[in-house]
XYZ file of C-alpha atoms in Angstrom:
442
model
C -16.776 -29.038 -39.782
C -18.502 -29.276 -36.243
C -15.058 -29.869 -34.630
C -13.645 -26.640 -36.311
C -16.792 -24.776 -34.987
C -16.232 -26.076 -31.473
C -12.564 -25.083 -31.561
C -13.460 -21.507 -32.828
C -16.084 -21.201 -30.172
C -13.767 -22.314 -27.368
C -11.090 -19.843 -28.698
C -13.527 -16.911 -28.637
C -14.529 -17.751 -25.022
C -10.885 -17.964 -23.912
C -10.104 -14.740 -25.599
C -12.980 -13.093 -23.920
C -11.963 -14.409 -20.484
C -8.346 -13.336 -21.086
C -9.410 -9.943 -22.154
C -11.357 -9.370 -19.102
C -8.637 -10.684 -16.924
C -6.217 -8.122 -18.373
C -8.714 -5.126 -18.433
C -9.000 -2.412 -15.547
C -11.106 -3.512 -12.677
C -13.740 -0.952 -13.246
C -14.197 -2.195 -16.918
C -14.794 -5.700 -16.288
C -18.106 -7.524 -15.996
C -19.112 -10.737 -14.063
C -18.340 -13.968 -15.990
C -18.196 -17.037 -13.889
C -17.578 -16.405 -10.221
C -19.504 -15.663 -7.064
C -16.778 -13.321 -5.953
C -17.815 -10.531 -8.531
C -19.624 -8.443 -5.958
C -16.735 -8.658 -3.473
C -14.359 -7.521 -6.123
C -16.846 -4.589 -6.832
C -16.912 -3.792 -3.209
C -13.034 -3.716 -3.142
C -12.995 -1.183 -5.930
C -15.797 0.823 -4.544
C -13.838 1.245 -1.186
C -10.591 2.078 -2.957
C -12.484 4.830 -4.951
C -13.755 6.277 -1.661
C -10.456 5.978 0.033
C -8.756 7.974 -2.927
C -11.556 10.513 -2.701
C -11.363 11.063 0.947
C -7.452 11.256 0.569
C -6.594 8.821 3.572
C -2.845 8.536 4.472
C -1.377 5.139 3.486
C -1.410 3.808 7.150
C -4.975 4.889 7.821
C -6.018 3.498 4.555
C -4.473 0.078 5.482
C -6.596 0.202 8.606
C -9.884 0.646 6.670
C -9.032 -2.115 4.276
C -8.224 -4.708 6.833
C -11.182 -4.407 8.955
C -13.678 -4.299 6.089
C -12.143 -7.396 4.820
C -12.165 -9.203 8.276
C -15.896 -8.555 8.355
C -16.631 -10.066 4.988
C -14.338 -12.930 5.913
C -15.897 -13.809 9.132
C -19.448 -13.912 7.583
C -18.028 -16.521 5.263
C -16.061 -18.449 7.896
C -19.110 -18.689 10.186
C -20.965 -20.741 7.673
C -18.070 -22.913 6.386
C -16.011 -25.250 8.488
C -13.298 -25.150 5.839
C -12.503 -21.592 6.672
C -10.609 -20.757 9.958
C -12.307 -17.921 11.954
C -10.095 -15.104 13.256
C -11.672 -15.909 16.792
C -9.071 -17.780 18.740
C -6.362 -16.518 16.349
C -6.312 -13.012 17.341
C -6.361 -11.595 20.843
C -10.006 -10.760 22.146
C -11.392 -11.215 18.565
C -15.061 -11.766 18.974
C -16.817 -15.148 18.491
C -19.213 -14.831 15.533
C -22.589 -16.804 15.932
C -23.542 -19.303 13.201
C -25.808 -17.730 10.558
C -29.517 -18.815 10.393
C -31.002 -21.081 7.635
C -32.147 -18.134 5.488
C -28.892 -16.316 5.605
C -26.797 -16.489 2.358
C -23.311 -16.035 3.481
C -21.998 -14.282 0.414
C -24.680 -11.567 0.522
C -24.042 -11.224 4.260
C -20.335 -10.776 3.588
C -20.864 -7.864 1.341
C -23.225 -6.079 3.895
C -20.575 -6.580 6.548
C -17.876 -5.356 4.352
C -19.862 -1.953 3.534
C -21.220 -1.610 7.192
C -17.824 -1.900 8.593
C -16.051 0.243 5.885
C -18.735 3.175 6.203
C -17.769 3.577 9.877
C -14.174 4.311 8.828
C -14.394 6.604 5.863
C -15.676 10.089 5.464
C -17.725 9.719 2.430
C -20.354 7.324 3.858
C -23.123 8.134 1.270
C -20.823 7.969 -1.649
C -19.863 4.308 -0.425
C -23.359 3.192 0.379
C -24.398 4.364 -2.935
C -21.926 1.972 -4.277
C -23.093 -0.830 -1.842
C -26.628 -0.548 -3.161
C -25.324 -0.877 -6.750
C -23.285 -3.953 -5.887
C -26.015 -5.750 -3.918
C -28.462 -5.463 -6.962
C -26.567 -8.436 -8.424
C -27.821 -10.789 -6.001
C -31.365 -9.977 -7.080
C -30.501 -11.556 -10.451
C -29.346 -14.634 -8.946
C -32.731 -15.646 -7.397
C -31.967 -14.684 -3.928
C -35.364 -14.160 -2.291
C -36.586 -11.317 -0.274
C -36.380 -13.376 3.183
C -32.766 -14.331 2.321
C -31.912 -10.880 1.399
C -33.321 -9.416 4.737
C -31.930 -12.289 6.889
C -28.514 -11.828 5.059
C -28.501 -8.005 5.719
C -29.377 -8.465 9.404
C -26.705 -11.090 9.959
C -24.001 -8.869 8.048
C -24.946 -6.179 10.347
C -24.711 -8.454 13.485
C -20.998 -9.446 12.421
C -20.026 -5.931 11.606
C -21.342 -4.506 14.765
C -19.495 -7.123 16.742
C -16.182 -6.607 14.912
C -16.311 -2.815 15.224
C -16.493 -3.222 18.868
C -13.169 -5.111 18.659
C -11.896 -2.344 16.214
C -12.540 0.352 18.721
C -9.923 -0.907 20.900
C -7.267 -0.674 18.571
C -5.982 2.680 20.001
C -6.717 4.643 16.804
C -8.979 7.182 18.544
C -6.447 7.708 21.241
C -3.817 8.514 18.657
C -6.075 11.170 17.230
C -5.670 13.132 20.537
C -1.915 12.721 20.748
C 0.394 15.793 20.197
C 1.538 16.602 16.792
C 5.054 15.754 15.677
C 7.705 18.151 17.243
C 10.494 18.815 14.745
C 13.920 17.608 16.306
C 16.881 20.083 16.389
C 19.428 17.501 15.718
C 21.568 17.166 12.587
C 20.274 14.508 9.989
C 16.630 14.445 11.339
C 13.755 14.850 9.169
C 12.406 18.175 8.016
C 9.231 19.023 5.977
C 9.883 19.078 2.195
C 8.610 20.978 -0.817
C 6.422 21.901 -2.258
C 3.616 21.702 0.558
C 6.039 21.571 3.520
C 3.353 19.303 5.114
C 3.433 18.174 8.875
C 4.675 14.594 9.598
C 1.904 11.978 8.833
C 0.997 9.567 11.802
C 3.817 10.006 14.169
C 2.078 7.862 16.751
C 0.976 4.807 14.293
C 3.222 2.372 16.109
C 0.664 2.772 19.154
C -1.921 1.006 16.958
C -2.722 -2.550 17.748
C -1.157 -4.902 15.042
C -3.046 -7.922 13.719
C -0.305 -10.638 13.658
C 2.768 -8.981 15.287
C 3.286 -9.230 18.826
C 4.294 -5.571 18.802
C 5.263 -2.639 16.540
C 8.931 -3.223 17.163
C 8.820 -7.074 16.534
C 10.440 -6.684 12.992
C 12.695 -3.800 13.911
C 15.297 -3.459 11.072
C 18.793 -2.799 11.149
C 19.613 0.964 12.045
C 20.029 3.543 9.150
C 23.549 4.530 8.187
C 25.054 6.959 10.564
C 24.355 10.500 9.423
C 27.378 12.528 8.292
C 28.188 15.407 5.858
C 31.676 14.488 5.227
C 32.175 13.714 1.584
C 34.026 10.453 2.379
C 31.426 9.081 4.621
C 29.046 6.287 3.869
C 25.832 8.322 4.228
C 27.114 10.992 1.919
C 27.866 8.456 -0.704
C 24.299 7.077 -0.277
C 22.965 10.608 -1.015
C 25.397 10.969 -3.971
C 23.756 7.702 -5.613
C 20.267 9.172 -5.194
C 21.430 12.471 -6.736
C 23.347 10.901 -9.595
C 20.538 8.354 -10.262
C 18.034 11.068 -10.547
C 20.060 13.109 -12.976
C 20.498 10.194 -15.500
C 17.178 8.278 -15.354
C 16.404 6.185 -18.401
C 12.817 6.295 -19.875
C 12.125 2.900 -18.292
C 13.357 4.067 -14.918
C 10.984 7.091 -15.063
C 8.097 4.780 -16.048
C 8.951 2.483 -13.045
C 9.081 5.323 -10.607
C 5.859 6.926 -12.071
C 3.826 3.692 -11.859
C 4.712 2.863 -8.063
C 4.429 6.593 -7.078
C 1.202 5.922 -5.231
C 1.216 9.246 -3.430
C -2.212 10.226 -2.105
C -0.592 13.556 -0.963
C 0.515 14.749 -4.398
C 0.436 18.510 -4.451
C 0.254 20.502 -7.683
C 1.601 24.190 -7.546
C 0.872 26.759 -10.189
C 1.882 30.065 -9.030
C -0.071 30.834 -5.875
C -2.632 28.147 -6.639
C -2.248 24.730 -5.018
C -4.456 21.553 -5.554
C -4.257 17.887 -4.977
C -4.012 15.135 -7.496
C -5.680 12.054 -5.960
C -3.973 8.790 -6.243
C -4.295 5.180 -4.643
C -1.872 4.424 -1.661
C 0.761 1.892 -1.852
C -1.549 -0.628 -0.035
C -4.383 0.388 -2.315
C -2.176 -0.711 -5.080
C -1.612 -4.116 -3.784
C -5.179 -4.665 -2.899
C -6.015 -4.000 -6.450
C -3.375 -6.454 -7.542
C -4.974 -8.903 -5.204
C -8.314 -8.356 -7.022
C -6.711 -8.694 -10.375
C -5.090 -12.115 -9.719
C -8.128 -13.493 -7.909
C -10.087 -12.696 -11.069
C -7.386 -14.170 -13.204
C -7.600 -17.263 -11.281
C -11.470 -17.326 -11.282
C -11.446 -17.599 -7.594
C -14.602 -18.015 -5.699
C -15.750 -15.613 -2.945
C -14.332 -17.746 -0.085
C -10.796 -17.878 -1.612
C -10.982 -14.232 -2.689
C -11.991 -13.072 0.780
C -9.244 -15.096 2.449
C -6.729 -13.446 -0.009
C -8.049 -9.990 0.515
C -8.052 -10.453 4.353
C -4.501 -11.866 4.684
C -2.774 -9.508 2.119
C -4.474 -6.603 3.996
C -3.300 -7.785 7.378
C 0.177 -7.929 5.936
C -0.059 -4.432 4.481
C -1.458 -3.083 7.752
C 1.096 -4.761 10.090
C 3.727 -3.669 7.693
C 2.881 0.097 8.135
C 2.819 -0.389 11.800
C 6.246 -1.845 11.681
C 7.614 0.596 9.149
C 6.304 3.786 11.027
C 7.605 2.360 14.325
C 11.099 2.711 12.821
C 10.324 5.961 10.881
C 9.852 7.762 14.136
C 12.498 6.017 15.920
C 15.337 7.118 13.368
C 13.708 10.277 12.239
C 15.978 10.296 9.189
C 16.235 13.111 6.963
C 14.879 12.727 3.217
C 17.413 12.902 0.334
C 15.955 15.998 -1.041
C 16.738 18.045 2.138
C 20.186 16.689 2.329
C 21.084 16.919 -1.209
C 19.882 20.621 -1.428
C 21.792 21.532 1.710
C 25.086 19.725 0.940
C 25.323 18.765 -2.698
C 23.087 20.611 -5.142
C 20.529 23.254 -4.074
C 18.631 23.142 -7.341
C 18.232 19.349 -7.411
C 14.626 18.081 -7.291
C 13.521 14.382 -7.095
C 11.471 12.947 -9.803
C 8.759 12.236 -7.305
C 7.284 14.352 -4.747
C 8.771 13.565 -1.400
C 6.040 12.245 1.058
C 5.524 14.009 4.403
C 7.219 11.710 7.014
C 10.902 10.344 7.683
C 13.011 8.586 5.263
C 13.844 5.079 7.079
C 12.625 2.679 6.033
C 10.944 2.850 2.724
C 7.339 2.172 3.358
C 6.565 0.933 -0.154
C 9.422 -1.439 0.206
C 8.037 -2.943 3.477
C 4.412 -3.345 2.430
C 5.086 -4.517 -1.149
C 7.329 -7.160 -0.012
C 5.060 -8.261 2.882
C 2.159 -8.359 0.377
C 4.107 -10.182 -2.343
C 5.153 -12.714 0.058
C 1.562 -13.363 1.162
C 0.311 -13.492 -2.577
C 3.125 -15.894 -3.312
C 2.052 -18.288 -0.776
C -1.391 -18.321 -2.061
C -0.892 -18.238 -5.748
C 2.668 -19.657 -6.252
C 6.120 -18.283 -7.080
C 5.822 -17.791 -10.970
C 2.308 -16.188 -11.060
C 2.504 -14.030 -14.225
C -0.065 -11.046 -14.341
C -0.538 -7.650 -15.994
C -1.013 -4.877 -13.459
C -3.597 -2.430 -14.886
C -4.167 -0.740 -11.412
C -2.868 2.611 -12.772
C -4.726 2.814 -16.235
C -7.254 5.150 -14.625
C -4.499 7.311 -13.518
C -2.981 7.739 -16.910
C -0.275 5.170 -16.864
C 0.161 1.981 -19.013
C -0.149 -1.596 -18.001
C 2.962 -3.323 -16.576
C 3.663 -7.068 -16.902
C 5.189 -9.096 -14.113
C 6.335 -12.682 -14.128
C 5.867 -13.028 -10.391
C 4.759 -11.087 -7.180
C 8.552 -10.911 -6.299
C 9.424 -9.086 -9.529
C 6.666 -6.681 -8.742
C 7.539 -5.949 -5.269
C 11.393 -5.691 -6.115
C 10.215 -3.113 -8.922
C 8.081 -1.186 -6.408
C 10.930 -1.037 -3.983
C 13.706 0.221 -6.376
C 11.205 2.796 -7.741
C 11.927 4.788 -4.527
C 15.663 5.199 -5.664
C 14.549 6.180 -9.165
C 11.982 8.658 -7.639
C 14.710 10.250 -5.522
C 12.871 9.885 -2.181
C 14.791 7.088 -0.525
C 18.457 6.033 0.089
C 19.323 2.314 -0.929
C 19.520 0.999 2.819
C 15.861 2.198 3.377
C 14.885 0.109 0.280
C 16.995 -3.099 1.002
C 16.488 -3.129 4.602
C 12.790 -2.185 4.190
C 12.320 -5.397 1.996
C 14.013 -7.487 4.658
C 11.561 -6.005 7.307
C 8.638 -6.547 4.742
C 9.580 -10.106 4.121
C 9.596 -10.845 7.958
C 6.106 -9.245 8.562
C 4.644 -11.246 5.633
C 6.259 -14.641 7.103
C 4.734 -13.820 10.654
C 1.216 -12.889 9.166
C 1.263 -16.367 7.343
C 2.460 -18.154 10.548
C -0.271 -16.579 12.622
C -3.377 -16.474 10.310
C -4.693 -19.750 9.213
C -7.624 -18.823 7.246
C -8.011 -22.052 5.360
C -8.287 -25.388 7.495
């Protein structure tokens, strides 16, 4: 009888852990790991990024610097973690923490102190920080430890922010806006908002692991042509035909990976935005999901967040370098002008040139990094889109997820096939370089 009770109790606990691992991040509670506050911090930052409507490249910048700060606090007090000092050019040396410092508490402070300098809604973010930090008061962390940890977290954050200030971001804010080219086949603003091109100077931003923005330059796009026998015209026909005969599953895939923070609703003369996570935000939440599923501790989780965010950040720099080199026209513009003037893609076309596909680049880079950490056949349920009204999707591996994210752009009608396939090749290269350059575990 006792054996039966033990088995029943074990199954009940296992079931609870499984249900929490599969639940949305904002519905889960702490159960075993000291990484709980870091996961909450990530979700709080994502919520603010969505609220402030940052572009995908800018969002990636916020994620990577906040996570670097948290990781450096942990690395400074643990010889098993490899500091970014010495790995990245001019990255500051972080002093060792004092005896009263609790590294995990300091890491959360550094995360929020860094992030608040990079977002608009600072108060909203710091309200979340206060709620997250209350967790440590229930874990017998004394007042002296809390004060020392807060001071150390700020010291680390301030040091890293000086390094951040030299990444050319401020300089790009003062550069000229994108001028439309008057050449056939070049990008034009698209409906419904006809928004200006986003971040045309992003290739000027300092990468994390890449030697330059052009290090992973992809093969050039197919030569533009309007002749119906040309390769380019046939690529456009594929987008058009695919969009006209989408299956229920293809629509679900395209919608799940939309990740368009610029989505504009139009009702008559009324325009309003629907806020969504960015492609990078989606993969940061996947990272949170799998860290929780593995019950990873705060050090393992911080390393995962840092290296994934670095791959996403460098992926956007590499991708945007090519976007504003090739300046390629979007399928919607070409199809409306040359094939079918009434055709509309399933997804709203984002406001920047077509080639290559940003989601394909950063998804493949992130998936490669996650595979190196958690293995080739790591199955997971992706619940990140539940709060946006979309159901959970199951993946047998990170590769399966990134492949689906990439092909979703064809289903959505916003990319030609070469942008997807060559974008994945580019993303794979970025991920490999990030893994070669950053050694976060000794």
